[in-house]
Coordinates of C-alpha atoms in Angstrom, one line a residue:
Chain A
M1 CA 48.1 161.6 -174.1
W2 CA 46.9 161.9 -170.5
T3 CA 49.9 162.3 -168.6
Y4 CA 50.8 165.2 -171.6
V5 CA 47.2 166.8 -170.6
I6 CA 48.2 166.6 -166.8
R7 CA 51.8 167.7 -167.3
R8 CA 50.8 170.8 -169.5
L9 CA 48.0 171.9 -167.2
L10 CA 50.1 172.0 -164.4
L11 CA 53.0 174.0 -166.3
A12 CA 50.3 176.7 -166.9
I13 CA 50.1 177.6 -163.1
P14 CA 53.6 178.9 -162.9
T15 CA 52.9 181.1 -166.1
L16 CA 49.0 182.2 -164.6
L17 CA 51.2 183.3 -161.5
G18 CA 53.9 185.0 -163.4
V19 CA 51.1 186.7 -165.2
T20 CA 49.9 188.1 -161.4
V21 CA 53.4 188.6 -160.4
V22 CA 54.0 190.8 -163.1
V23 CA 50.6 192.7 -163.1
F24 CA 51.0 193.3 -159.4
G25 CA 54.2 194.7 -159.7
V26 CA 53.6 196.8 -162.9
M27 CA 50.6 198.3 -161.1
R28 CA 52.7 199.3 -158.0
V29 CA 55.4 201.0 -159.9
A30 CA 52.9 203.7 -160.4
P31 CA 54.6 207.0 -158.7
G32 CA 53.1 208.6 -156.1
D33 CA 50.3 207.3 -153.6
V34 CA 47.7 205.5 -155.5
A35 CA 44.9 206.5 -152.8
V36 CA 46.1 210.2 -153.5
L37 CA 46.0 209.5 -157.2
I38 CA 42.1 208.1 -156.7
L39 CA 40.7 210.8 -154.8
G40 CA 42.7 214.0 -156.3
G41 CA 43.9 213.0 -159.8
D42 CA 45.2 215.9 -161.6
S43 CA 42.6 218.3 -160.2
G44 CA 44.6 218.6 -157.1
L45 CA 41.1 217.8 -154.9
V46 CA 42.5 215.8 -152.6
G47 CA 40.4 214.5 -150.2
T48 CA 40.8 214.9 -146.4
P49 CA 43.6 212.8 -144.2
E50 CA 40.7 210.8 -142.7
Q51 CA 39.2 209.9 -146.1
L52 CA 42.8 209.1 -147.5
E53 CA 43.5 206.9 -144.5
A54 CA 40.1 204.9 -144.8
L55 CA 41.1 204.4 -148.7
R56 CA 44.3 203.0 -148.0
E57 CA 43.0 200.8 -145.4
K58 CA 40.3 199.6 -147.9
L59 CA 43.1 198.8 -150.5
G60 CA 45.2 197.5 -148.1
L61 CA 47.9 200.0 -149.0
N62 CA 49.2 200.1 -145.2
R63 CA 50.2 196.5 -144.9
P64 CA 53.8 195.1 -146.8
L65 CA 53.6 194.3 -150.1
Y66 CA 53.8 190.7 -150.1
I67 CA 50.8 190.3 -147.7
Q68 CA 49.4 192.8 -150.1
Y69 CA 50.0 190.9 -153.1
F70 CA 48.8 187.2 -151.2
E71 CA 45.7 189.3 -150.3
W72 CA 44.9 190.3 -153.6
L73 CA 45.7 186.8 -155.3
W74 CA 43.7 185.0 -152.5
G75 CA 40.4 187.5 -153.5
L76 CA 41.1 186.5 -157.2
I77 CA 41.1 182.8 -156.5
T78 CA 38.2 183.2 -154.7
F79 CA 36.3 185.6 -157.1
N80 CA 36.5 188.2 -154.5
W81 CA 37.4 190.9 -157.2
G82 CA 36.6 193.9 -154.9
E83 CA 35.2 197.0 -156.2
S84 CA 35.4 199.8 -158.3
Y85 CA 35.7 203.4 -157.5
F86 CA 34.5 204.7 -160.8
Y87 CA 31.6 202.9 -161.2
N88 CA 30.8 202.0 -157.6
A89 CA 29.8 198.7 -158.0
E90 CA 31.0 195.2 -156.9
M91 CA 33.6 194.2 -159.9
T92 CA 32.0 190.7 -160.3
Q93 CA 28.6 192.1 -161.3
L94 CA 30.1 194.5 -163.5
L95 CA 32.0 191.9 -165.4
S96 CA 29.0 189.7 -165.4
R97 CA 26.8 192.4 -167.1
K98 CA 30.1 193.6 -169.6
L99 CA 31.5 189.9 -170.4
P100 CA 28.7 189.1 -172.5
L101 CA 28.8 191.5 -175.0
S102 CA 32.4 191.3 -175.1
A103 CA 32.4 187.7 -175.5
Q104 CA 29.9 187.9 -177.8
V105 CA 31.7 190.4 -180.3
G106 CA 34.9 188.8 -179.9
I107 CA 33.7 185.2 -180.9
M108 CA 31.8 186.1 -183.8
G109 CA 34.5 188.1 -185.3
L110 CA 36.4 185.3 -184.4
V111 CA 34.9 182.5 -185.8
G112 CA 33.6 184.7 -189.0
G113 CA 37.0 186.1 -189.9
S114 CA 39.3 182.8 -189.4
I115 CA 36.6 181.0 -191.8
L116 CA 36.7 183.8 -194.5
G117 CA 40.7 183.6 -193.6
V118 CA 41.1 180.1 -194.6
I119 CA 39.3 179.9 -197.4
G120 CA 40.5 182.8 -199.0
G121 CA 44.3 181.0 -198.3
V122 CA 42.8 178.2 -200.3
I123 CA 42.2 180.0 -202.9
A124 CA 44.5 182.2 -202.9
A125 CA 46.9 179.1 -203.1
L126 CA 45.0 177.3 -205.6
K127 CA 45.2 179.9 -208.1
Q128 CA 48.5 180.9 -207.2
D129 CA 50.0 184.1 -209.2
S130 CA 46.5 184.6 -210.6
W131 CA 44.4 187.7 -210.8
A132 CA 42.7 186.2 -207.8
D133 CA 45.1 185.6 -206.2
Y134 CA 46.2 188.9 -205.9
V135 CA 43.2 190.8 -205.3
I136 CA 43.0 188.3 -201.9
R137 CA 46.1 188.8 -200.6
V138 CA 45.9 192.7 -201.1
I139 CA 42.5 192.4 -199.5
A140 CA 44.7 190.5 -196.5
I141 CA 47.0 193.1 -196.2
L142 CA 44.9 195.7 -196.6
G143 CA 42.9 194.1 -194.0
I144 CA 46.1 194.1 -191.5
S145 CA 47.1 197.5 -192.4
V146 CA 43.9 199.6 -192.1
P147 CA 43.4 200.6 -188.2
T148 CA 40.5 198.3 -187.2
F149 CA 38.9 201.8 -185.5
W150 CA 39.6 203.5 -188.6
S151 CA 37.3 200.6 -190.8
G152 CA 34.7 200.8 -188.0
M153 CA 34.3 204.6 -188.4
M154 CA 34.2 204.7 -192.2
L155 CA 31.5 201.9 -191.8
I156 CA 29.6 204.5 -189.5
L157 CA 30.0 207.3 -191.7
V158 CA 28.5 205.4 -194.7
F159 CA 25.8 204.5 -192.7
V160 CA 25.1 207.8 -191.8
R161 CA 25.8 209.5 -195.0
F162 CA 23.4 207.2 -196.7
W163 CA 21.1 205.7 -194.9
G164 CA 20.7 208.4 -191.9
W165 CA 21.4 205.5 -189.2
I166 CA 23.4 205.4 -186.2
P167 CA 24.5 202.1 -184.7
E168 CA 22.6 202.0 -181.6
Q169 CA 24.2 202.7 -178.6
G170 CA 23.8 200.6 -175.5
Y171 CA 23.2 196.9 -175.4
V172 CA 20.5 194.2 -175.7
P173 CA 21.5 190.7 -174.1
L174 CA 21.1 188.1 -177.0
W175 CA 18.8 186.2 -174.9
E176 CA 16.1 189.5 -174.3
D177 CA 15.7 190.1 -177.8
P178 CA 18.2 187.9 -180.3
M179 CA 17.4 189.9 -183.5
R180 CA 17.8 193.5 -182.4
N181 CA 21.3 192.3 -180.2
L182 CA 22.7 190.5 -183.9
A183 CA 21.6 193.8 -185.5
Q184 CA 23.7 195.5 -183.5
L185 CA 26.4 193.7 -182.6
I186 CA 27.1 192.2 -186.2
W187 CA 28.5 195.5 -187.2
P188 CA 31.7 195.8 -185.0
S189 CA 32.0 191.6 -185.3
I190 CA 32.4 192.1 -189.0
I191 CA 34.9 195.0 -188.7
I192 CA 36.6 193.1 -185.9
G193 CA 36.6 189.5 -187.9
L194 CA 37.7 191.5 -191.5
G195 CA 41.2 193.0 -189.8
F196 CA 43.8 190.7 -188.7
L197 CA 41.8 187.8 -188.0
M198 CA 41.1 187.7 -191.6
G199 CA 44.1 189.0 -193.0
V200 CA 46.8 186.7 -190.7
P201 CA 45.4 183.2 -191.3
L202 CA 44.5 183.7 -194.9
R203 CA 48.9 184.5 -195.4
M204 CA 49.4 181.5 -193.3
M205 CA 46.9 179.1 -194.9
R206 CA 48.1 180.5 -198.3
A207 CA 51.9 179.9 -197.6
T208 CA 51.4 176.0 -196.2
M209 CA 48.8 175.3 -198.8
L210 CA 51.5 175.9 -201.3
E211 CA 53.8 173.7 -199.6
V212 CA 51.4 170.9 -199.2
M213 CA 50.0 171.2 -202.6
R214 CA 54.0 170.2 -203.9
E215 CA 54.1 167.2 -201.0
D216 CA 54.5 163.8 -202.3
Y217 CA 51.2 162.3 -200.7
I218 CA 49.4 164.6 -202.8
R219 CA 50.8 163.7 -206.0
T220 CA 50.0 160.1 -204.5
A221 CA 46.2 160.8 -204.4
R222 CA 45.9 162.7 -207.7
S223 CA 47.9 159.1 -209.5
K224 CA 45.1 157.2 -208.0
G225 CA 42.7 158.8 -209.9
L226 CA 41.1 160.9 -206.9
R227 CA 38.9 163.9 -207.6
E228 CA 40.6 167.3 -207.3
N229 CA 38.2 168.3 -204.6
I230 CA 38.8 165.4 -202.6
I231 CA 42.3 166.1 -202.7
I232 CA 42.1 169.4 -201.4
V233 CA 39.9 169.2 -198.7
R234 CA 41.1 165.6 -197.6
H235 CA 44.6 165.8 -198.3
A236 CA 45.6 169.4 -198.5
M237 CA 43.7 171.2 -196.3
R238 CA 43.6 169.1 -193.3
N239 CA 47.6 169.1 -193.1
A240 CA 47.9 173.1 -194.0
M241 CA 45.5 173.8 -191.2
I242 CA 47.6 172.4 -189.0
P243 CA 50.2 175.4 -188.6
V244 CA 47.1 177.7 -188.6
I245 CA 45.2 176.4 -185.8
T246 CA 48.1 177.7 -183.6
L247 CA 47.6 181.1 -184.8
I248 CA 44.6 180.7 -182.2
G249 CA 47.0 181.5 -179.6
I250 CA 47.8 184.8 -181.3
F251 CA 44.4 185.5 -182.2
I252 CA 42.8 185.7 -178.8
P253 CA 45.1 189.4 -177.8
L254 CA 44.2 190.1 -181.4
T255 CA 40.5 190.1 -180.8
V256 CA 40.8 191.9 -177.6
T257 CA 43.2 194.6 -179.2
G258 CA 40.3 195.0 -181.9
L259 CA 37.5 194.8 -179.1
V260 CA 38.9 198.1 -177.4
V261 CA 39.3 199.9 -180.2
T262 CA 35.8 198.9 -181.7
E263 CA 33.8 199.1 -178.4
Q264 CA 35.0 202.8 -178.3
V265 CA 34.0 203.5 -182.0
F266 CA 30.8 201.7 -181.7
G267 CA 30.0 203.2 -178.1
L268 CA 29.3 199.9 -177.0
P269 CA 29.1 199.0 -172.8
G270 CA 31.9 196.1 -173.1
I271 CA 35.3 195.1 -170.8
G272 CA 37.2 197.3 -173.5
R273 CA 35.2 200.5 -172.9
M274 CA 35.7 199.9 -169.2
M275 CA 39.3 199.8 -169.3
V276 CA 39.8 203.1 -171.4
D277 CA 37.1 204.5 -168.6
A278 CA 39.0 203.0 -165.4
I279 CA 42.7 204.5 -166.8
N280 CA 41.0 207.8 -167.5
Q281 CA 39.1 207.8 -163.9
R282 CA 42.6 206.2 -162.5
D283 CA 40.2 203.2 -161.3
Y284 CA 43.5 201.2 -160.5
P285 CA 41.5 198.2 -159.0
V286 CA 39.9 197.8 -162.3
V287 CA 42.8 198.4 -164.6
Q288 CA 44.6 195.6 -163.0
L289 CA 41.8 193.1 -162.7
V290 CA 41.2 193.5 -166.6
V291 CA 44.8 193.0 -167.3
T292 CA 45.3 190.1 -165.3
L293 CA 42.0 188.5 -166.7
T294 CA 43.2 189.1 -170.4
G295 CA 46.5 187.5 -169.5
F296 CA 44.9 184.4 -167.8
T297 CA 42.4 184.2 -171.5
V298 CA 45.6 184.2 -173.7
V299 CA 47.5 181.2 -171.0
A300 CA 44.4 179.6 -171.2
A301 CA 43.9 180.1 -175.0
N302 CA 47.7 178.7 -175.9
L303 CA 46.9 175.8 -173.3
G304 CA 43.4 174.8 -175.6
V305 CA 45.8 175.4 -178.8
D306 CA 48.5 172.7 -177.8
L307 CA 46.2 170.4 -176.3
I308 CA 44.3 170.6 -179.9
Y309 CA 47.4 170.4 -181.4
G310 CA 48.2 166.9 -180.1
W311 CA 44.9 165.8 -180.6
L312 CA 44.8 166.9 -184.4
D313 CA 48.0 165.9 -185.4
P314 CA 48.5 162.2 -184.9
R315 CA 52.7 162.7 -185.9
I316 CA 52.7 164.6 -182.4
R317 CA 53.2 162.4 -179.5
Y318 CA 54.5 163.5 -176.3
Chain B
M1 CA 60.0 173.7 -210.4
T2 CA 61.6 172.7 -213.7
A3 CA 64.3 170.4 -214.0
Q4 CA 67.7 172.1 -214.2
T5 CA 71.1 170.7 -215.0
E6 CA 73.9 171.8 -212.7
S7 CA 75.6 173.7 -215.4
D8 CA 72.3 176.1 -216.0
V9 CA 72.4 176.6 -212.1
T10 CA 76.0 177.5 -212.0
E11 CA 75.3 179.7 -215.1
V12 CA 72.4 181.6 -213.6
L13 CA 74.1 182.0 -210.3
G14 CA 77.1 183.3 -212.3
A15 CA 75.5 185.5 -214.1
F16 CA 73.7 187.0 -210.6
R17 CA 77.5 187.5 -209.1
R18 CA 78.9 189.0 -212.0
R19 CA 76.3 192.1 -211.6
N20 CA 76.8 194.9 -208.5
I21 CA 75.4 194.6 -205.5
W22 CA 72.6 197.2 -206.6
Q23 CA 71.8 194.9 -209.6
Q24 CA 71.6 192.5 -207.6
N25 CA 69.3 194.2 -205.4
W26 CA 67.0 195.2 -208.1
L27 CA 67.0 191.9 -209.3
L28 CA 65.4 190.6 -206.7
W29 CA 63.1 193.5 -205.8
K30 CA 61.4 194.1 -209.5
R31 CA 59.8 190.7 -208.8
R32 CA 58.3 191.6 -205.9
P33 CA 56.0 195.1 -206.7
L34 CA 54.3 195.5 -203.5
G35 CA 57.2 195.5 -201.8
L36 CA 58.3 198.1 -204.5
L37 CA 55.6 199.9 -203.8
G38 CA 55.5 199.7 -200.2
L39 CA 59.2 201.1 -200.7
V40 CA 57.7 203.8 -202.2
L41 CA 55.0 204.8 -199.7
C42 CA 57.6 204.5 -197.1
A43 CA 60.1 206.9 -199.0
F44 CA 57.0 209.5 -199.7
L45 CA 56.1 209.2 -195.8
G46 CA 59.7 210.0 -194.9
L47 CA 60.0 213.2 -197.6
A48 CA 56.8 214.5 -195.9
A49 CA 58.1 214.6 -192.5
V50 CA 61.1 215.9 -193.9
T51 CA 59.7 219.0 -195.6
A52 CA 56.8 219.3 -193.5
D53 CA 57.6 223.0 -192.6
L54 CA 57.7 223.7 -196.5
W55 CA 54.4 222.3 -197.1
S56 CA 52.8 223.9 -194.3
Y57 CA 54.4 227.2 -195.3
F58 CA 52.8 226.9 -198.6
A59 CA 49.5 225.7 -197.1
A60 CA 49.5 228.8 -194.7
N61 CA 50.2 231.1 -197.6
A62 CA 47.3 229.7 -199.6
A63 CA 45.0 230.5 -196.8
G64 CA 46.7 233.9 -196.5
Y65 CA 47.4 232.9 -192.4
T66 CA 49.8 235.7 -190.9
G67 CA 49.7 234.6 -187.3
D68 CA 53.1 234.0 -185.4
Q69 CA 51.8 230.5 -183.9
P70 CA 52.9 227.7 -186.1
Y71 CA 50.7 227.1 -188.8
K72 CA 49.7 223.4 -187.8
Y73 CA 48.2 224.9 -184.2
A74 CA 46.6 227.8 -185.7
L75 CA 43.1 228.3 -184.8
D76 CA 40.5 229.9 -187.4
A77 CA 37.3 230.2 -186.6
T78 CA 35.9 230.5 -190.0
A79 CA 37.8 227.3 -190.9
Q80 CA 35.7 224.8 -188.7
L81 CA 34.7 222.1 -190.5
V82 CA 34.9 223.7 -193.5
P83 CA 35.0 221.2 -196.6
P84 CA 38.1 220.8 -198.9
D85 CA 38.9 224.4 -201.0
G86 CA 41.3 226.2 -202.0
Q87 CA 42.4 227.7 -199.0
N88 CA 42.0 224.6 -196.8
W89 CA 43.3 221.7 -199.1
L90 CA 41.8 218.9 -196.9
G91 CA 39.4 221.5 -195.1
G92 CA 39.7 222.7 -191.7
D93 CA 39.3 220.4 -188.5
R94 CA 36.5 221.1 -185.4
Y95 CA 38.6 223.6 -184.3
G96 CA 39.5 225.0 -187.5
R97 CA 43.1 223.8 -187.9
D98 CA 44.2 223.2 -191.7
L99 CA 43.5 219.4 -191.6
F100 CA 46.3 219.0 -194.4
T101 CA 48.9 220.8 -192.4
R102 CA 48.2 218.6 -189.5
I103 CA 48.3 215.5 -191.3
V104 CA 51.6 216.2 -192.9
Y105 CA 53.0 217.0 -189.5
G106 CA 51.7 213.7 -188.4
A107 CA 53.7 212.1 -190.9
Q108 CA 56.6 213.3 -188.6
I109 CA 54.9 211.7 -185.1
S110 CA 54.5 208.7 -186.9
L111 CA 57.8 208.2 -187.4
Y112 CA 59.2 209.4 -184.8
V113 CA 57.2 207.0 -183.0
G114 CA 57.8 204.1 -185.2
F115 CA 61.8 204.5 -185.4
A116 CA 61.8 205.1 -181.7
V117 CA 60.2 202.0 -180.7
A118 CA 61.9 199.8 -183.5
L119 CA 65.1 201.1 -183.1
G120 CA 64.8 201.6 -179.4
A121 CA 63.5 198.5 -178.4
G122 CA 64.8 196.8 -181.5
S123 CA 68.6 197.4 -179.7
I124 CA 67.5 196.5 -176.2
A125 CA 66.0 193.0 -177.5
G126 CA 69.1 192.4 -179.2
V127 CA 71.5 193.0 -176.6
L128 CA 69.2 190.8 -174.3
G129 CA 68.5 188.1 -176.9
V130 CA 72.5 188.0 -177.8
M131 CA 73.2 187.9 -174.1
S132 CA 70.5 185.4 -173.2
A133 CA 71.9 182.7 -175.9
Y134 CA 75.4 183.1 -175.4
F135 CA 76.1 183.3 -171.5
G136 CA 73.1 180.6 -171.2
G137 CA 72.4 179.5 -167.6
K138 CA 70.2 180.8 -164.9
S139 CA 69.7 184.1 -166.6
D140 CA 68.8 182.8 -169.8
L141 CA 66.0 180.5 -168.0
I142 CA 64.6 183.3 -166.2
G143 CA 64.8 185.7 -168.5
Q144 CA 62.7 183.5 -170.9
R145 CA 60.2 182.9 -168.3
I146 CA 59.8 186.2 -167.9
V147 CA 59.7 186.7 -171.9
D148 CA 56.8 183.9 -171.7
I149 CA 55.0 185.9 -169.2
L150 CA 55.0 188.7 -170.8
Q151 CA 54.1 187.2 -174.2
A152 CA 50.5 186.6 -172.4
F153 CA 49.3 190.2 -172.5
P154 CA 47.9 191.9 -176.0
G155 CA 50.1 194.5 -177.0
L156 CA 47.6 197.7 -176.3
I157 CA 46.3 196.2 -173.2
L158 CA 50.0 196.1 -171.8
A159 CA 50.9 199.6 -173.6
M160 CA 47.7 201.1 -171.9
A161 CA 48.4 199.6 -168.4
I162 CA 52.0 201.3 -168.4
V163 CA 50.1 204.5 -169.9
A164 CA 48.1 204.1 -166.7
I165 CA 51.0 204.2 -164.3
L166 CA 52.8 206.5 -166.3
Q167 CA 50.2 209.0 -165.5
T168 CA 51.5 211.6 -168.4
F169 CA 50.5 211.6 -172.0
S170 CA 53.1 212.6 -174.4
I171 CA 55.0 211.0 -177.0
E172 CA 57.6 209.9 -174.9
A173 CA 55.4 208.0 -172.5
T174 CA 53.8 206.7 -175.5
I175 CA 56.9 205.3 -177.1
V176 CA 57.8 203.9 -173.8
A177 CA 54.2 202.2 -173.5
I178 CA 54.8 200.5 -177.2
S179 CA 58.1 199.5 -176.6
V180 CA 57.5 197.4 -173.4
P181 CA 55.0 195.0 -175.5
T182 CA 57.3 194.9 -178.4
L183 CA 60.1 193.2 -176.7
P184 CA 59.3 189.7 -175.6
R185 CA 59.4 188.9 -179.9
M186 CA 62.3 190.7 -180.5
V187 CA 63.9 189.1 -177.9
R188 CA 62.8 185.6 -179.0
V189 CA 63.8 186.1 -182.2
V190 CA 67.2 187.3 -182.0
R191 CA 68.0 184.4 -179.0
S192 CA 66.8 181.6 -181.4
Q193 CA 69.1 183.0 -184.1
A194 CA 71.8 183.7 -182.2
L195 CA 71.7 180.4 -180.1
S196 CA 71.9 178.8 -183.4
V197 CA 75.1 180.7 -184.1
V198 CA 76.5 179.8 -180.8
S199 CA 76.4 176.0 -181.5
T200 CA 78.3 176.7 -185.0
D201 CA 82.1 175.4 -185.7
Y202 CA 82.9 178.5 -186.8
V203 CA 82.1 179.8 -183.1
L204 CA 83.8 176.8 -181.8
A205 CA 86.7 177.8 -183.7
G206 CA 86.5 181.2 -182.4
K207 CA 87.1 180.0 -178.9
T208 CA 89.9 177.4 -179.9
I209 CA 91.7 180.5 -181.0
G210 CA 91.6 182.1 -177.8
A211 CA 88.7 184.7 -178.6
G212 CA 87.1 186.7 -175.6
H213 CA 83.9 186.7 -174.9
W214 CA 83.5 190.4 -176.3
R215 CA 85.2 189.1 -179.6
L216 CA 83.1 186.6 -180.0
I217 CA 80.1 188.4 -179.6
W218 CA 81.0 191.5 -181.5
K219 CA 82.8 189.6 -184.4
Y220 CA 81.0 186.4 -184.9
I221 CA 77.8 186.4 -183.4
I222 CA 76.0 189.7 -183.6
P223 CA 76.8 190.2 -187.7
N224 CA 75.4 186.3 -187.7
S225 CA 72.1 187.0 -186.5
M226 CA 71.5 190.7 -188.1
A227 CA 69.1 189.4 -190.5
P228 CA 66.3 188.4 -188.4
W229 CA 66.9 191.6 -186.2
I230 CA 66.4 193.9 -189.3
I231 CA 63.2 191.8 -190.4
V232 CA 61.5 192.0 -187.1
V233 CA 62.9 195.5 -186.7
T234 CA 61.0 196.4 -189.8
G235 CA 58.7 194.4 -189.0
Q236 CA 57.9 196.1 -186.0
L237 CA 57.5 199.7 -187.8
G238 CA 53.8 199.1 -189.2
S239 CA 52.8 197.7 -185.8
A240 CA 54.3 200.7 -183.7
I241 CA 52.5 203.1 -185.6
T242 CA 49.0 201.4 -185.3
T243 CA 49.6 201.1 -182.0
E244 CA 50.5 204.8 -181.6
A245 CA 47.4 205.7 -183.4
S246 CA 45.4 203.2 -181.3
L247 CA 46.2 204.7 -178.2
S248 CA 46.0 208.4 -179.3
F249 CA 42.4 207.4 -180.7
L250 CA 41.5 206.4 -177.2
G251 CA 42.9 209.7 -175.9
L252 CA 45.7 207.7 -174.1
G253 CA 48.6 208.0 -176.4
V254 CA 49.8 211.7 -178.2
P255 CA 48.0 214.3 -176.3
E256 CA 46.3 217.4 -178.1
P257 CA 47.7 219.7 -179.5
H258 CA 50.2 217.6 -181.5
P259 CA 49.0 216.8 -185.0
S260 CA 48.9 212.6 -184.3
W261 CA 46.7 210.9 -186.6
G262 CA 45.2 208.5 -184.2
G263 CA 44.3 211.5 -182.1
M264 CA 42.9 213.6 -185.4
L265 CA 40.5 210.4 -185.4
N266 CA 39.6 210.2 -181.9
A267 CA 35.6 209.3 -181.1
N268 CA 34.6 212.8 -180.9
A269 CA 35.6 212.9 -184.4
L270 CA 32.6 210.7 -185.2
D271 CA 29.8 213.0 -184.1
F272 CA 31.0 215.6 -187.0
A273 CA 30.8 212.6 -189.4
E274 CA 27.5 213.8 -191.3
L275 CA 28.7 217.5 -191.7
A276 CA 32.1 217.0 -192.2
P277 CA 33.7 213.5 -193.4
H278 CA 36.9 214.9 -194.4
V279 CA 37.7 215.1 -190.7
I280 CA 37.6 211.2 -190.6
I281 CA 38.6 210.1 -193.9
Y282 CA 42.0 211.9 -194.5
P283 CA 43.7 211.2 -191.4
G284 CA 42.5 207.7 -191.7
I285 CA 44.0 207.1 -195.5
A286 CA 47.2 209.0 -194.5
L287 CA 47.4 206.4 -191.4
S288 CA 46.3 203.4 -193.4
L289 CA 48.4 204.2 -196.3
A290 CA 51.7 204.4 -193.9
V291 CA 51.0 201.2 -192.0
F292 CA 50.6 199.6 -195.6
G293 CA 53.7 200.7 -196.7
F294 CA 55.5 199.4 -193.9
N295 CA 54.1 196.0 -193.8
V296 CA 54.5 195.1 -197.7
F297 CA 58.1 196.5 -197.6
G298 CA 59.0 194.8 -194.3
D299 CA 57.4 191.4 -196.1
A300 CA 59.6 191.6 -199.4
L301 CA 62.6 192.8 -196.9
R302 CA 62.0 189.5 -195.3
D303 CA 61.6 187.8 -198.5
V304 CA 64.8 189.0 -199.9
L305 CA 66.7 188.8 -196.8
D306 CA 65.9 185.4 -195.6
P307 CA 65.9 182.8 -198.4
R308 CA 63.9 180.0 -196.7
L309 CA 60.9 182.1 -195.9
R310 CA 60.5 183.3 -200.1
G311 CA 57.3 183.1 -201.3
R312 CA 55.1 183.1 -198.0

């Protein structure tokens, strides 16, 4: 097992490096001079030649490409992430303010959504082709079909119409005022959780549960005279969960996607909002960093899933 | 599953085969009511897109519009945020444009983007996947690593980054931005199917009788890799439409004054929530129904085309 863990960890390094190469490459394909874009943008208000030169110097644009890459990579590893032009602040500071918010909403949505999805999937499978099955499946597919930003807007609309209340803008950290923080962040979390994060595992869980319930070992358990509850929880669910766990790998990207739009709807100053603002303000260092970090998060999540998988299913031996 | 004797099976299969292809299809589809509903919704959407000019003509007449600008762009100060009535069937938006007309034209944009992404990226992915599987070797290895890496990025984030470097907001830029993140998954699917076809005996037989690369690819591998390709392309339609709407909603996709559903739901729309909820409600319903339709239709199609996945 340990050799597997180490091998898997080492294998992640080239992927992480690949992520940095792709991001760096993509951002450098940008037509035109990044310094001109940052200073001028569409308005055509290009800075003085001295300003341009100073910015190029600061961004390292006047050095060879590979040196730029390695400098950026070194900065990335040493947490020397540079600064944002639009926010005029160190990137590490910015992220330390915005990351807790996005992480909290994301985790609350992810955990809540997957638990609901697993429970819903089990019920739908056990009551296959009944009205309950149909209702649950329709809810799941609606969760996948209704865009997150629209369900968020509808939620706010209902609040405004019936209670004359608009969810608070801005952000109160969890450790300062837990109640106010939860009252504010529970809604975006619900919106994220009820969409893809519930729908996808629900459908998967239903499918694998249906398969598992027809296995010989379930029949054996029944003929032993075990109670149905025990058969479902200990024998069926445990086996049906294994493929669902792998889905966490695809949940992280889905959560990030959900965060970007939900933060916009609820006016939350998180990472997703920062990314949208950065694109509009042509704040390329921020875009580059956020894209890289999301890539890293996904790679790390996949790594975690692989390791959990090996630990969860004793049949998988490496 | 009830026990069946072999003769039962032959009889049922025989009865199935005696029907023509439409009857066979109907037999498979009528047991999937959700899929049929999806098909109906997609057809309705297509119809709305094709006949948008006609609807716009009626709507313009109802509102007594006589200007020479296309009605979907026409501003009418008196119709700003008006609730649905006889003149503006679904009300007016914040600039006084007719919401009904814009929603109908929105179907054109959604379908255009959806099909352009699915077919465009689908064809590229098909070629890359088949080539990668057939020729194998170093290019396959490198290609698959690139696919691995690209899969590490959430689709919307990668699309946003591409918008950022394209630096233009247009329908075409949106299509490009959405296509790139969809490529890796489709390449994967096509490649894995093509790989299993490449190792079959009939491809070996083809090689033995001296068939060249192109003949093997065109006559042997592509026809046998089509089913998963169709499934993944159809599956991509719904998600491409959602991504387009999300990008436009964020102000990074299809720009104003194009009537994109996502753009109509742009964050500022919430400012009018209390005054004019219809501005938020109707475009969202249209968008959700379209995505729902493509999703359930895609699921049913996958069921029908790939018997191994039936019931999932």
